Coordinates of N, CA, C and O in Angstrom, one line a residue:
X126 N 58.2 123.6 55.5 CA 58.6 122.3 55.7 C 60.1 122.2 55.8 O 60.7 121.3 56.4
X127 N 61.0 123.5 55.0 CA 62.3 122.9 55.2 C 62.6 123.6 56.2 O 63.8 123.2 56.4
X128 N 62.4 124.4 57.0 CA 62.5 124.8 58.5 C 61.7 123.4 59.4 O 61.3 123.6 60.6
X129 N 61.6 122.6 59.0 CA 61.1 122.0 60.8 C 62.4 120.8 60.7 O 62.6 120.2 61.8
X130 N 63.1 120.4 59.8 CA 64.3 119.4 60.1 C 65.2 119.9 61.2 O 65.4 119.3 62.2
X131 N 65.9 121.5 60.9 CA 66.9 122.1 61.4 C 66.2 122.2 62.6 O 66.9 121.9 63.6
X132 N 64.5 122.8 63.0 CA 64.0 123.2 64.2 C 64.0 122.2 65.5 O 64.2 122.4 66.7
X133 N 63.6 120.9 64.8 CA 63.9 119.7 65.1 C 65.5 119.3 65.9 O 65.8 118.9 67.0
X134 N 65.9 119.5 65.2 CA 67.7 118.8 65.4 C 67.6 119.8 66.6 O 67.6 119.5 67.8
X135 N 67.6 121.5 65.8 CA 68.0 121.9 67.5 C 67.5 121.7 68.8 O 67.9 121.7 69.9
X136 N 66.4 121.5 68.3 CA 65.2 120.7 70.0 C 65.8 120.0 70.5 O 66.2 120.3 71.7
X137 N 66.2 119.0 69.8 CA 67.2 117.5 70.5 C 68.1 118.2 70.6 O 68.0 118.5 71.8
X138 N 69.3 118.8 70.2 CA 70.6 119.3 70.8 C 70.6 120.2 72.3 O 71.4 120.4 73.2
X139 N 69.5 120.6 72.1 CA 68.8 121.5 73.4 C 68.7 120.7 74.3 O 69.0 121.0 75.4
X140 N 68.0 119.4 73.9 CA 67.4 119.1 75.3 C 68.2 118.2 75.6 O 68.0 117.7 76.7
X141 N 69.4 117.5 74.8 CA 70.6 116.7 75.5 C 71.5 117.5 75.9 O 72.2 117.0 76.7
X142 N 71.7 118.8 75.7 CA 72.2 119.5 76.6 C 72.3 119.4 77.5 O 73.1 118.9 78.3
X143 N 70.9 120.2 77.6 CA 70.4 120.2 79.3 C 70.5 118.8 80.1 O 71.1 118.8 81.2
X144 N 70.1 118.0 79.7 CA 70.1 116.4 80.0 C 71.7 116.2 80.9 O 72.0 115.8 82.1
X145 N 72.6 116.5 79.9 CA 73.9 116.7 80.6 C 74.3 117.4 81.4 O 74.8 117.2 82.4
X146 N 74.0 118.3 81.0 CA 74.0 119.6 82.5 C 73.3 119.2 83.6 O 73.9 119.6 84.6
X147 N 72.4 118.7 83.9 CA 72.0 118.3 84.6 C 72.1 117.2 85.3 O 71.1 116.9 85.9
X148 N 72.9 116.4 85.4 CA 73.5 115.2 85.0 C 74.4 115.7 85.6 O 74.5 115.6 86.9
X149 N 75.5 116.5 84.8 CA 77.1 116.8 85.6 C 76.6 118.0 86.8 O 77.5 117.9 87.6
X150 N 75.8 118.9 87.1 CA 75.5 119.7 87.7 C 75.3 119.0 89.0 O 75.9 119.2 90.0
X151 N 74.3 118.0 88.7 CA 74.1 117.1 90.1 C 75.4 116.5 90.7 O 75.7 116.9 91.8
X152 N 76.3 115.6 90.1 CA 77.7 115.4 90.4 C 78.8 116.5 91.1 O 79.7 116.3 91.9
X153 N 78.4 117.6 90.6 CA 78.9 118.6 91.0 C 78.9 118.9 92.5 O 79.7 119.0 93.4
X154 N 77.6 119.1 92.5 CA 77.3 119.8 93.5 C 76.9 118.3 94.8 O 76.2 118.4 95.8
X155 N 77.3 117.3 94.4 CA 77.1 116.0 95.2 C 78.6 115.2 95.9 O 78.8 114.5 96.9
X156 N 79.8 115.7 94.6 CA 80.9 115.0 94.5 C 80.9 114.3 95.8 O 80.4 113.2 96.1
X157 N 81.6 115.3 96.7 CA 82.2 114.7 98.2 C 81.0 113.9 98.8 O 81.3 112.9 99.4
X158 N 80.1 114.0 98.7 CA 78.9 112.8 99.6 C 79.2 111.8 98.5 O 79.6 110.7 99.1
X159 N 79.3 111.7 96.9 CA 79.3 110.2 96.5 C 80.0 109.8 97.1 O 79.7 108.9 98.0
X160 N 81.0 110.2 96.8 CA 82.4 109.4 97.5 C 82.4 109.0 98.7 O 82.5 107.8 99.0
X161 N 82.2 109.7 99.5 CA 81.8 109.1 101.1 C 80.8 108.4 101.4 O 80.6 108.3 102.6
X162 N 79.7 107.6 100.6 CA 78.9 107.2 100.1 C 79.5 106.0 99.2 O 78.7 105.2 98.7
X163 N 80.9 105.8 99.0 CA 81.1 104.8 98.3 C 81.2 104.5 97.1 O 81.1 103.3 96.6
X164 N 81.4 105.9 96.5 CA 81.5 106.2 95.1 C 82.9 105.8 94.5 O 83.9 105.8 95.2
X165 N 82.7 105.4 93.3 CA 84.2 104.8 92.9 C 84.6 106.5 92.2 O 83.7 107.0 91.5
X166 N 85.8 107.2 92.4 CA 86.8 108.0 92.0 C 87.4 107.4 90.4 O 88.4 106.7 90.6
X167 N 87.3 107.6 89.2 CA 88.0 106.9 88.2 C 88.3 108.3 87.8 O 87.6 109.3 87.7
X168 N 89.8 107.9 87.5 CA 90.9 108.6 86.7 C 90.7 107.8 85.1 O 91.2 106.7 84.9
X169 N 90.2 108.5 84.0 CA 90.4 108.2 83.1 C 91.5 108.5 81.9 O 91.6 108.3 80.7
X170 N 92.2 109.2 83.0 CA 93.6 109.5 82.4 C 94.9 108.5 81.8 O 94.8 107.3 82.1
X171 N 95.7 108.9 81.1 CA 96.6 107.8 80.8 C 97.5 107.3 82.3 O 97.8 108.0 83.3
X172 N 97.9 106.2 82.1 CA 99.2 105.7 83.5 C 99.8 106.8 83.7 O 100.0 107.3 84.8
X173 N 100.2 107.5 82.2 CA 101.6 108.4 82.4 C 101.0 109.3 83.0 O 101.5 109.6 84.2
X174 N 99.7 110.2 82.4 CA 99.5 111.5 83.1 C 98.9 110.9 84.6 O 99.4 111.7 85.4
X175 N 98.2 110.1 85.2 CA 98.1 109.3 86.6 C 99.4 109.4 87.5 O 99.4 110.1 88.6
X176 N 100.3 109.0 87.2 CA 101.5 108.6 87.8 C 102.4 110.0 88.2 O 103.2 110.1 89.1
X177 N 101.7 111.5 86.6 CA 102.3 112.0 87.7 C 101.6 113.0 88.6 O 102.0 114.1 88.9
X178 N 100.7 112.5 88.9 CA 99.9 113.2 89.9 C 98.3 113.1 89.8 O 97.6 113.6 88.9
X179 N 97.6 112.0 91.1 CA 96.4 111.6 91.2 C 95.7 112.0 92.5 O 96.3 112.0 93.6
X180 N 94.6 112.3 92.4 CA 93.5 112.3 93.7 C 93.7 111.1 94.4 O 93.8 109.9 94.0
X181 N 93.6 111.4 95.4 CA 93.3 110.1 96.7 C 92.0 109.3 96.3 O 90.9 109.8 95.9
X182 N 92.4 108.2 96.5 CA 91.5 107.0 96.3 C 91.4 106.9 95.0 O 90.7 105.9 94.8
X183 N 91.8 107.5 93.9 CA 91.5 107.8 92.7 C 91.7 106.3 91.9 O 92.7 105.8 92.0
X184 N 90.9 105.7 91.2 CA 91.4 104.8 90.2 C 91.9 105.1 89.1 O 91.5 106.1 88.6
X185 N 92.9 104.2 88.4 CA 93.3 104.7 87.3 C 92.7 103.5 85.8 O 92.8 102.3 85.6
X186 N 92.1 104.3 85.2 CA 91.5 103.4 84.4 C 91.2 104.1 82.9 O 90.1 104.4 82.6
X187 N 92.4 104.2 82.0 CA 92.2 104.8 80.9 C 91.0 104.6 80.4 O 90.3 103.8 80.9
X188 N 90.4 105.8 78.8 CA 88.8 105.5 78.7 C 89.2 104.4 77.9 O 88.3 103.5 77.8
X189 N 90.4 104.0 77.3 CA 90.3 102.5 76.1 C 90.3 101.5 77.3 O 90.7 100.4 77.1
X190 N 90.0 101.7 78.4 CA 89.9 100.1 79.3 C 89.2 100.0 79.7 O 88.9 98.9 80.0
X191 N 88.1 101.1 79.9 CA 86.7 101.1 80.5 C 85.9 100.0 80.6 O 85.4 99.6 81.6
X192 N 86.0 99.5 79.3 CA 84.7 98.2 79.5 C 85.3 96.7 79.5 O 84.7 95.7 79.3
X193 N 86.5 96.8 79.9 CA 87.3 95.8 80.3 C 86.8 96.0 82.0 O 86.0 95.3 82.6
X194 N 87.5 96.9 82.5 CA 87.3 96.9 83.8 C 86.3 97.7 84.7 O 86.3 97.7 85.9
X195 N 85.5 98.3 84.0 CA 84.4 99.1 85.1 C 83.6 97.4 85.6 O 83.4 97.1 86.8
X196 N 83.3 96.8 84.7 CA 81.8 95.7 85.0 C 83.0 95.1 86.2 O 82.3 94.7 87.2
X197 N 84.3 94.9 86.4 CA 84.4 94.1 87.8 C 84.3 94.9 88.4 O 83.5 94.8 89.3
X198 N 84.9 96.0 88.3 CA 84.8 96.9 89.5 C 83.7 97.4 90.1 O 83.5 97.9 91.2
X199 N 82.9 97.1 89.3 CA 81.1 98.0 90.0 C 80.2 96.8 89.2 O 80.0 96.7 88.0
X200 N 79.9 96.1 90.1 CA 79.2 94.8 89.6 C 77.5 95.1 89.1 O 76.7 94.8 88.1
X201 N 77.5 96.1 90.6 CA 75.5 96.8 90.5 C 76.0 97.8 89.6 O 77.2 98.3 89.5
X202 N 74.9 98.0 88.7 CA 74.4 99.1 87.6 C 74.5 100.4 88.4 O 75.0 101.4 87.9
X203 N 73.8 100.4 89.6 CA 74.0 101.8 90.5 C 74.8 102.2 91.1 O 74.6 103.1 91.9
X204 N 76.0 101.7 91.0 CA 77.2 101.7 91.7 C 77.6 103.2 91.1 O 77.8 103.4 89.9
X205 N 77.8 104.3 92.0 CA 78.0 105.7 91.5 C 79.6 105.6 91.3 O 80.4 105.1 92.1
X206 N 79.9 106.2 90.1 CA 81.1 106.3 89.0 C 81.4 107.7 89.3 O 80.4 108.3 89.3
X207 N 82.4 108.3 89.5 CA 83.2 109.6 89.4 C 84.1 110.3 88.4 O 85.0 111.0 88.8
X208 N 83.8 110.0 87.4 CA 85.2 109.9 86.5 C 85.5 111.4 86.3 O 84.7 112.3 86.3
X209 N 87.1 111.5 86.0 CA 87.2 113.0 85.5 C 88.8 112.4 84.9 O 89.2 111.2 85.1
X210 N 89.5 113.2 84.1 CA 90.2 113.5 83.3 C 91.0 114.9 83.1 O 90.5 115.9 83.7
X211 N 92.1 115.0 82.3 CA 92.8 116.3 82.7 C 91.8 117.4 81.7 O 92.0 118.5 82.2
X212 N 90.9 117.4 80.6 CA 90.4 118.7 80.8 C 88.9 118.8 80.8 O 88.3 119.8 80.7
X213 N 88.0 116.9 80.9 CA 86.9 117.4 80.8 C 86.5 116.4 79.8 O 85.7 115.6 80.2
X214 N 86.8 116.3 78.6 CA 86.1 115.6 77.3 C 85.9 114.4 77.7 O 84.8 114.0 78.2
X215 N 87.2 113.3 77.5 CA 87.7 112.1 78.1 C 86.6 111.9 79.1 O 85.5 111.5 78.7
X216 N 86.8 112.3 80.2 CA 85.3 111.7 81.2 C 84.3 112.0 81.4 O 83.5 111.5 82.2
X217 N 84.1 113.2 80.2 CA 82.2 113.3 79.4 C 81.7 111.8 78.5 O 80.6 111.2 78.4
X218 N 83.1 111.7 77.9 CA 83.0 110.2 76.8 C 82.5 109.5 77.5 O 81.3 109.1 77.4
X219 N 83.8 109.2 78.7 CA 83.3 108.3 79.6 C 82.1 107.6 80.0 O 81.7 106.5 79.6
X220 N 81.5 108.8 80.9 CA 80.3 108.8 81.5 C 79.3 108.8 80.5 O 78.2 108.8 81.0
X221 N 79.2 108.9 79.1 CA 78.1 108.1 78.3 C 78.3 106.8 78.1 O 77.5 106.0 78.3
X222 N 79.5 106.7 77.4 CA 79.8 105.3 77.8 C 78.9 104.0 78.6 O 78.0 103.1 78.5
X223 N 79.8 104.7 79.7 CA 78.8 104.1 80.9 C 77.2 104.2 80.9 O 76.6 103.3 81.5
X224 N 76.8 105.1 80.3 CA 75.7 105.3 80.9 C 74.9 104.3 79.4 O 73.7 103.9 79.4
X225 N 75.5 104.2 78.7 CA 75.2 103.2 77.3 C 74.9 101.4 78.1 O 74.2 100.4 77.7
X226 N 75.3 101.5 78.7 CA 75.8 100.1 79.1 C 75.3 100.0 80.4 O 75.6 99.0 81.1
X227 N 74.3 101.2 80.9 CA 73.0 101.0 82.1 C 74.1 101.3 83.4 O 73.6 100.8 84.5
X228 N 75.0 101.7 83.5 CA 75.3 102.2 84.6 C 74.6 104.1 84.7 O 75.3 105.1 84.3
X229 N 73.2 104.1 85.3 CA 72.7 105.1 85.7 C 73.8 106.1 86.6 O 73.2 107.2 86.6
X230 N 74.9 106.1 87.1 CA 74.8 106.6 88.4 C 76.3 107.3 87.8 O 77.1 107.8 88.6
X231 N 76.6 107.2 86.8 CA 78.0 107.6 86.1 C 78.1 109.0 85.6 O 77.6 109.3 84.6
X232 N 79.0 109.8 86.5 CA 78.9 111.3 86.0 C 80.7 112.2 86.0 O 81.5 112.3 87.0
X233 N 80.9 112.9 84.7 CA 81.7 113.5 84.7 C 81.9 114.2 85.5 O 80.9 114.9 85.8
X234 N 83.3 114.6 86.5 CA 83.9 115.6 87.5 C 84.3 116.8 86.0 O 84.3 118.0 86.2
X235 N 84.4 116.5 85.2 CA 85.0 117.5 84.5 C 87.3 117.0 84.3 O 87.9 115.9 84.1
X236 N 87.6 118.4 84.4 CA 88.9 118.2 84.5 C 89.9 117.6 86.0 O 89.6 117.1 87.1
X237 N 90.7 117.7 85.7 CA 91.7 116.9 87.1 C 91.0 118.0 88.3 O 90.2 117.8 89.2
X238 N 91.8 119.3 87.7 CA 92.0 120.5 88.4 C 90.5 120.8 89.4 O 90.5 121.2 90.6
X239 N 89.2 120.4 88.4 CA 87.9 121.1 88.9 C 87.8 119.4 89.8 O 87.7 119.6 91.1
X240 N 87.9 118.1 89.5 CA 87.6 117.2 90.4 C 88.4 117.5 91.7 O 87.7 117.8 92.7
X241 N 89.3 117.6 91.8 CA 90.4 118.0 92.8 C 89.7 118.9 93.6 O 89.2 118.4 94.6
X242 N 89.4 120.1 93.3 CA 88.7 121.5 94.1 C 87.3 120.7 94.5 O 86.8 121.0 95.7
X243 N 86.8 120.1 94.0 CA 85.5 119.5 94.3 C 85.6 117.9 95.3 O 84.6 117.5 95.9
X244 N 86.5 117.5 95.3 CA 86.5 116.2 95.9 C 87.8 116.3 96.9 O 88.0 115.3 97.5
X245 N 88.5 117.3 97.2 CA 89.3 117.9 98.4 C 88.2 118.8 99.3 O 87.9 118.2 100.3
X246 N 87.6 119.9 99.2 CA 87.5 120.3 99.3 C 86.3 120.6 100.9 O 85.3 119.8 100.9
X247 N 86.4 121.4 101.9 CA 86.6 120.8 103.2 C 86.8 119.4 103.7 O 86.3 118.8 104.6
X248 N 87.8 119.2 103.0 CA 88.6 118.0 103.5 C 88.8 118.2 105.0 O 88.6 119.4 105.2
X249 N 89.0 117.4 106.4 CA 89.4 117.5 107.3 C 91.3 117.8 107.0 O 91.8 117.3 106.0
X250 N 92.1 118.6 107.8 CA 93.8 118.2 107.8 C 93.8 117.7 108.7 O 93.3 117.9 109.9
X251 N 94.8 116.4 107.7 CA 95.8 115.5 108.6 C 97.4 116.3 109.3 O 98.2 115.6 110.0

């Protein structure tokens, strides 16, 4: 009996894992169609770290503003969310956040660096 609390807990830490992995996996491997698709880009970075250096189209919307301003910006629940952040945590928060508050379609890019490689990437040059 005192083995099934801990066997338990790990079940659930296992299977919200995966849950997120799968979750950010799909984002991943989707990024560039959301977006061209109409996906909102959110920077949940601070102004300062935004200002000095952001993705195209990127919004900037620290995570302490999120729920001030995601509901104008994305009125539908399925309005797909992009968020990423400089290493990753910040727009995992994020995107539970969101996903607390029935925005289904909200998924961590991860860091600047990996959104950037993933949402440039066969870019057309201008």
């Amino acid at each position: 009996m005192s083995l099934l609390l801990p066997a338990t807990l790990l079940f659930v830490l296992v299977a919200a894992y995966i849950c997120l992995w799968r979750s950010s996996h799909e984002a991943l491997k989707y990024a560039r169609e959301y977006q061209n698709q109409g996906g909102l880009l959110i920077d949940v970075r601070s102004p300062s770290e935004y200002d000095a250096g952001h993705l195209p189209k990127a919004i900037n919307l620290p995570l302490n503003e999120l729920d001030n301003y995601v509901p104008r910006l994305a009125r539908d629940k399925n309005q797909i969310l992009l968020l990423h952040c400089s290493t990753g945590l910040r727009s995992e928060l994020a995107a539970k956040r969101l996903k607390r508050q029935g925005y289904a379609k909200a998924f961590s890019l991860g860091s600047y660096s990996r959104a950037a490689r993933l949402i440039l990437r066969h870019q057309p040059q201008v």
